[in-house]
mmCIF file of N, CA and C in Angstrom:
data_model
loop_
_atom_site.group_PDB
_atom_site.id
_atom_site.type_symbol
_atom_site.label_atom_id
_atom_site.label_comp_id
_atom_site.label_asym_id
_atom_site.label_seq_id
_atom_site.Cartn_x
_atom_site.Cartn_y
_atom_site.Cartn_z
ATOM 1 N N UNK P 183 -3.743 -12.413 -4.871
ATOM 2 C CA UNK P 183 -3.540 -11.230 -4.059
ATOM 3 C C UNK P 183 -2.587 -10.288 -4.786
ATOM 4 N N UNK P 184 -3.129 -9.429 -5.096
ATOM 5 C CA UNK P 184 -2.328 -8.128 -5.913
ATOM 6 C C UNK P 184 -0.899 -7.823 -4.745
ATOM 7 N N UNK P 185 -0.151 -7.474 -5.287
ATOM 8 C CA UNK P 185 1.093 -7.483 -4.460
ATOM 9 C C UNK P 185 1.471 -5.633 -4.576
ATOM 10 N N UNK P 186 1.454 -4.901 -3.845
ATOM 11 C CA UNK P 186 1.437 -3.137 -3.960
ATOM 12 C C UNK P 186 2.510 -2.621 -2.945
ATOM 13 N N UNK P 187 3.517 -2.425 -3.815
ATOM 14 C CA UNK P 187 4.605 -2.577 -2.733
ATOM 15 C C UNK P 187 5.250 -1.039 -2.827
ATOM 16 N N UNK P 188 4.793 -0.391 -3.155
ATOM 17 C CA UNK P 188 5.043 1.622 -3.599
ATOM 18 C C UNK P 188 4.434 2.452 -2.109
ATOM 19 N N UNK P 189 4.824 2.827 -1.825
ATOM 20 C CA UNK P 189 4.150 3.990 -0.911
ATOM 21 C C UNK P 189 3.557 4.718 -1.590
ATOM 22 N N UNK P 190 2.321 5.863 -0.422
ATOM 23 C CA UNK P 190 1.721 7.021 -1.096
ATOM 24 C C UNK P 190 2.409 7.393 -1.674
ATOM 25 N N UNK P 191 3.474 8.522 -1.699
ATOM 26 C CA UNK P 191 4.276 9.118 -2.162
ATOM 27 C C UNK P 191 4.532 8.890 -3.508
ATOM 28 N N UNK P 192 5.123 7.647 -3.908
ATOM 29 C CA UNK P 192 5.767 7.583 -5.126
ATOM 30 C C UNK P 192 4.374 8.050 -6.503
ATOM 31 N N UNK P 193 4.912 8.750 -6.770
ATOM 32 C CA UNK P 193 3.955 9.864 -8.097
ATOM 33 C C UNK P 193 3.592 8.530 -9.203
ATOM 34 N N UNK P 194 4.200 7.721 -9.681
ATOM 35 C CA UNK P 194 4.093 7.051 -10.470
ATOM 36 C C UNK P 194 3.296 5.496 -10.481
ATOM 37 N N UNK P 195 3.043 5.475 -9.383
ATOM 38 C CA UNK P 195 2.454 4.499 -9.181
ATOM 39 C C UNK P 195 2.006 4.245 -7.502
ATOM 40 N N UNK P 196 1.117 5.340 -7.107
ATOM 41 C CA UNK P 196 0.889 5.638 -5.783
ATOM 42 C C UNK P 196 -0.071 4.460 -4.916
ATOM 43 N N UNK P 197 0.343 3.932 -3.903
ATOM 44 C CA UNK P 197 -0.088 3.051 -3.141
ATOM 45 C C UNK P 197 -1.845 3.191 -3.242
ATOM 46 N N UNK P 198 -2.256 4.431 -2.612
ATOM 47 C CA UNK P 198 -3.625 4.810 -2.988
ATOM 48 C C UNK P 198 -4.598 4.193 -4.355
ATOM 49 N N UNK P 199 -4.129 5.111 -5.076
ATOM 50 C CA UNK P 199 -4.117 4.682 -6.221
ATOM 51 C C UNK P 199 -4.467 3.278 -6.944
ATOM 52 N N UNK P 200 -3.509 2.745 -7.024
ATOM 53 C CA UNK P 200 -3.212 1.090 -7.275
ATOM 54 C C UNK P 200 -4.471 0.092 -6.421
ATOM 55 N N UNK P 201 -4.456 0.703 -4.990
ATOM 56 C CA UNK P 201 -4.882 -0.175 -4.291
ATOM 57 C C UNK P 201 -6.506 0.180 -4.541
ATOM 58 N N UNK P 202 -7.064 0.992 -4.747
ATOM 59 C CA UNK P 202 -8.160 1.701 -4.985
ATOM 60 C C UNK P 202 -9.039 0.962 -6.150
ATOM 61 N N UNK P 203 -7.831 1.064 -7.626
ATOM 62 C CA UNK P 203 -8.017 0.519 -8.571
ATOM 63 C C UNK P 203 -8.768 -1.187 -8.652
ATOM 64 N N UNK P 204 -7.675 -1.812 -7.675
ATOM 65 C CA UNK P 204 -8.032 -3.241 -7.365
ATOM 66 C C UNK P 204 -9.161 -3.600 -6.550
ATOM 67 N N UNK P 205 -9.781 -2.452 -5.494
ATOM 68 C CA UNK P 205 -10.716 -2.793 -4.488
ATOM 69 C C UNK P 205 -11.696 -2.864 -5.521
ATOM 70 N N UNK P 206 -11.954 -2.010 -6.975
ATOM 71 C CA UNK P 206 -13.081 -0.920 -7.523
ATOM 72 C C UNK P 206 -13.060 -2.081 -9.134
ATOM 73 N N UNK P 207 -12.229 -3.194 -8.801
ATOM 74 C CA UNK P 207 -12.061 -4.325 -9.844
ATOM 75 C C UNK P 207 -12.578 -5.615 -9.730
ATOM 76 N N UNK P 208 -12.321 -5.375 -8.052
ATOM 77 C CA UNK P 208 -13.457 -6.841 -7.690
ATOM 78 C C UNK P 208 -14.327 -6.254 -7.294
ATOM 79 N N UNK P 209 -14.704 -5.252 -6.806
ATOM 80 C CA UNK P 209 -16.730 -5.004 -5.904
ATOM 81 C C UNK P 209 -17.066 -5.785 -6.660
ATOM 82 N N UNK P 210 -18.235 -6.248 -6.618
ATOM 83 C CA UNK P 210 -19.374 -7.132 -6.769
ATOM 84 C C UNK P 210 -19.217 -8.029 -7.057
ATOM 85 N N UNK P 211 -17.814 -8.566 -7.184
ATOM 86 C CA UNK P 211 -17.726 -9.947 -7.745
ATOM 87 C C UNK P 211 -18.045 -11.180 -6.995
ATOM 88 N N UNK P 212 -17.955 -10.598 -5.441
ATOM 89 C CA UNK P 212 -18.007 -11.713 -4.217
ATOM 90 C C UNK P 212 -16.126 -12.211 -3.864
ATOM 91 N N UNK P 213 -15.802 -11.688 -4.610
ATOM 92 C CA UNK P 213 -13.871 -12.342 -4.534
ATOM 93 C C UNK P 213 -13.245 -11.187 -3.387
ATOM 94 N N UNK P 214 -12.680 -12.006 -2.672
ATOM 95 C CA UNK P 214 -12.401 -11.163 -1.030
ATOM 96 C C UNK P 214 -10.889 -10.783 -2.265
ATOM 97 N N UNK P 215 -10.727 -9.516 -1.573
ATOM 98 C CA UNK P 215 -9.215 -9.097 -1.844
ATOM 99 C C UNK P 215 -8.250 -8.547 -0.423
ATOM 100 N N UNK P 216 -7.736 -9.323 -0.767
ATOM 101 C CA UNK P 216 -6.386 -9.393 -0.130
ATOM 102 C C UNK P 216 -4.684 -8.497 -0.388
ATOM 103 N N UNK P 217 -4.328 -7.510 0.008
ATOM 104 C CA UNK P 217 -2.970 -6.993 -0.774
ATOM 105 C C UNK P 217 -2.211 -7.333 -0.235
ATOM 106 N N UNK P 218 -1.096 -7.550 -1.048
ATOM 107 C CA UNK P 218 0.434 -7.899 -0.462
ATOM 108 C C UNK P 218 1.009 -6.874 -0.075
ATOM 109 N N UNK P 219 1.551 -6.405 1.013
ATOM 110 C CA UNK P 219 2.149 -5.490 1.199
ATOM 111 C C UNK P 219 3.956 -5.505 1.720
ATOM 112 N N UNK P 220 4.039 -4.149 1.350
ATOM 113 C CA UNK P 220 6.090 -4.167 1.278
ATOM 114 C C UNK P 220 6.416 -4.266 3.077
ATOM 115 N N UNK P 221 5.927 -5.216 3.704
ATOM 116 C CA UNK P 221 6.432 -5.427 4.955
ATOM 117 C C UNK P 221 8.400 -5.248 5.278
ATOM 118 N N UNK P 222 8.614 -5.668 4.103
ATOM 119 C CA UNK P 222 10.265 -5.831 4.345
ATOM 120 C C UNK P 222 10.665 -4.320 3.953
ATOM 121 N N UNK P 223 9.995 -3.387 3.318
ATOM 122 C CA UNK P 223 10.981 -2.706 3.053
ATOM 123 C C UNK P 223 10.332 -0.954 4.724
ATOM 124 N N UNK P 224 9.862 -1.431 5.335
ATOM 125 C CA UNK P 224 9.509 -0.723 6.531
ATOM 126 C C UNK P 224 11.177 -0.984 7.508
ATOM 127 N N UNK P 225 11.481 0.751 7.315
ATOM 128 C CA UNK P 225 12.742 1.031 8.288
ATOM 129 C C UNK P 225 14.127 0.611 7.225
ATOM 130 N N UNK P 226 13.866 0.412 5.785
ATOM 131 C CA UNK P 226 14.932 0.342 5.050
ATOM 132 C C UNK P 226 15.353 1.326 4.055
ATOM 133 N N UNK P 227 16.567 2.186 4.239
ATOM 134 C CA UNK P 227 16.790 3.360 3.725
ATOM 135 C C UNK P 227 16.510 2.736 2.317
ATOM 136 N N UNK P 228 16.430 3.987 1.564
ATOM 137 C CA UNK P 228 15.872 4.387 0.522
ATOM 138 C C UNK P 228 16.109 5.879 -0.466
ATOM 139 N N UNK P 229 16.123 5.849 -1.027
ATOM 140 C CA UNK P 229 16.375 7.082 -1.970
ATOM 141 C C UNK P 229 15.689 7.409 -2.567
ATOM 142 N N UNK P 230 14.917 6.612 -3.764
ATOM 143 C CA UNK P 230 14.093 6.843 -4.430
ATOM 144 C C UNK P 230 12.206 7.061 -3.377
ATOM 145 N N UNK P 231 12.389 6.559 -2.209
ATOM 146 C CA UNK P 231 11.266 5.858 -0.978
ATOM 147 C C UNK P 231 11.207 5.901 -0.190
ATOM 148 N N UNK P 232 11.310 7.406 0.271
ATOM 149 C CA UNK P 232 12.345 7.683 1.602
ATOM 150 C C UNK P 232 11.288 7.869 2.646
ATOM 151 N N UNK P 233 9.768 7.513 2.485
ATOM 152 C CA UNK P 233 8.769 7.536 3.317
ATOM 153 C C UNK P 233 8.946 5.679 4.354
ATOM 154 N N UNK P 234 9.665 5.228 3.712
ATOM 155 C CA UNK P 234 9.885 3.749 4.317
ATOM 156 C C UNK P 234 10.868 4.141 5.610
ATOM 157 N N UNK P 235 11.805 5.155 5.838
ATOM 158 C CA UNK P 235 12.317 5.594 6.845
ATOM 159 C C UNK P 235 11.755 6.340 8.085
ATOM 160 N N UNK P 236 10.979 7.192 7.667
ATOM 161 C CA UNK P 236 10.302 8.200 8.189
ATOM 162 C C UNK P 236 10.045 7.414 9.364
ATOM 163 N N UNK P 237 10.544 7.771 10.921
ATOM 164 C CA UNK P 237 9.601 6.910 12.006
ATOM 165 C C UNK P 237 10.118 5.565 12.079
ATOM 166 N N UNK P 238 11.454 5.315 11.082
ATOM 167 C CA UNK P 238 11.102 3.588 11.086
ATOM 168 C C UNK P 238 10.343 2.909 9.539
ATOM 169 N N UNK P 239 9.580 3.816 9.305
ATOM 170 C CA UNK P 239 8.531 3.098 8.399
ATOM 171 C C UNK P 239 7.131 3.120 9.236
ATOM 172 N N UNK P 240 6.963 3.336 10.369
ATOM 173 C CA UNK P 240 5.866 2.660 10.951
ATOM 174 C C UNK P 240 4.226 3.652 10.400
ATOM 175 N N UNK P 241 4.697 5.060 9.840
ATOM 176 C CA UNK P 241 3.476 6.013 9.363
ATOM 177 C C UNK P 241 3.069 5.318 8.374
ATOM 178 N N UNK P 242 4.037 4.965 7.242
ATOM 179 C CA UNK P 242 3.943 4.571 6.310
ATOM 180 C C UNK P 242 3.149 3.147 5.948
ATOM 181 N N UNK P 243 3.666 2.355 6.678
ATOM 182 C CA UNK P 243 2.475 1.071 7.025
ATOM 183 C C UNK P 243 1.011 1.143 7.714
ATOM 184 N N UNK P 244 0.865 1.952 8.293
ATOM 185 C CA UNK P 244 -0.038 2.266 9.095
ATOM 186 C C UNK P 244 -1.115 2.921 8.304
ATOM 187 N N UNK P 245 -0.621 3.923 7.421
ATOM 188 C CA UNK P 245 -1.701 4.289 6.778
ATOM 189 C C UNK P 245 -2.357 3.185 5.618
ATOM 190 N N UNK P 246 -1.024 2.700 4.870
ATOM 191 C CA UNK P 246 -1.698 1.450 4.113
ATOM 192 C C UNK P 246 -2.406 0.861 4.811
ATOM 193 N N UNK P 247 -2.220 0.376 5.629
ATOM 194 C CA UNK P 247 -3.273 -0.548 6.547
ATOM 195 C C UNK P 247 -4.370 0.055 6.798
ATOM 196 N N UNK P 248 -4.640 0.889 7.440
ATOM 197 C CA UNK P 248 -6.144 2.216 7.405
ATOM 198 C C UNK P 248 -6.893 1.979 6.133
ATOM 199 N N UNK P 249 -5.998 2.089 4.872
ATOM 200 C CA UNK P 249 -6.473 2.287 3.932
ATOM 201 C C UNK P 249 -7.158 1.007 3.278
ATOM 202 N N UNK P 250 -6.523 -0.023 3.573
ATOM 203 C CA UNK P 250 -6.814 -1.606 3.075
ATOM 204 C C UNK P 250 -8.051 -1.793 3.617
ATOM 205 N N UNK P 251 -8.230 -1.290 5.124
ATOM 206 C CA UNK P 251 -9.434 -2.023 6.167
ATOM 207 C C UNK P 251 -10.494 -1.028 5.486
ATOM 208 N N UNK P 252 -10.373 0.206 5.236
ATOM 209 C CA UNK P 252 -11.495 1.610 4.598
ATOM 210 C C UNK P 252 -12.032 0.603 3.394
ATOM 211 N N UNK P 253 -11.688 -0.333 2.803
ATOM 212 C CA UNK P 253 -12.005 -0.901 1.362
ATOM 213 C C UNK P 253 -12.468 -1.976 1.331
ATOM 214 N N UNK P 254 -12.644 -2.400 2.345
ATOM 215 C CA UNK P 254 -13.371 -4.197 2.542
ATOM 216 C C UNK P 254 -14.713 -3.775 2.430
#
């Protein structure tokens, strides 16, 4: 299980992105994918990640999650 622990946001290595990469690495292989996601860092200030605050964190998980289920 690929472990994608960046929010949209971060330019350098965008949650989207990454996670996109990995769905578009297994298609056809038959291998279920699974992501690890930054559960711990939802509602923990941040500086460099300051979308993990926003709300709590809770937009921020929410869309990963949207986005994980859009890719099965």
């Amino acid at each position: 299980a690929p472990q994608v622990y960046w929010p949209f946001a971060r330019e350098v290595a965008r949650y989207d992105v990454i996670t996109q990469w990995w769905a578009d690495t297994v298609s056809g292989t038959g291998t279920a994918l699974y992501i690890g996601m930054a559960l711990y860092k939802v509602g923990t200030a941040s500086e460099t990640e300051p979308d993990w605050t926003v709300e709590g964190g809770v937009p921020e998980i929410t869309r990963q999650l949207d986005l994980n289920d859009s890719l099965t």
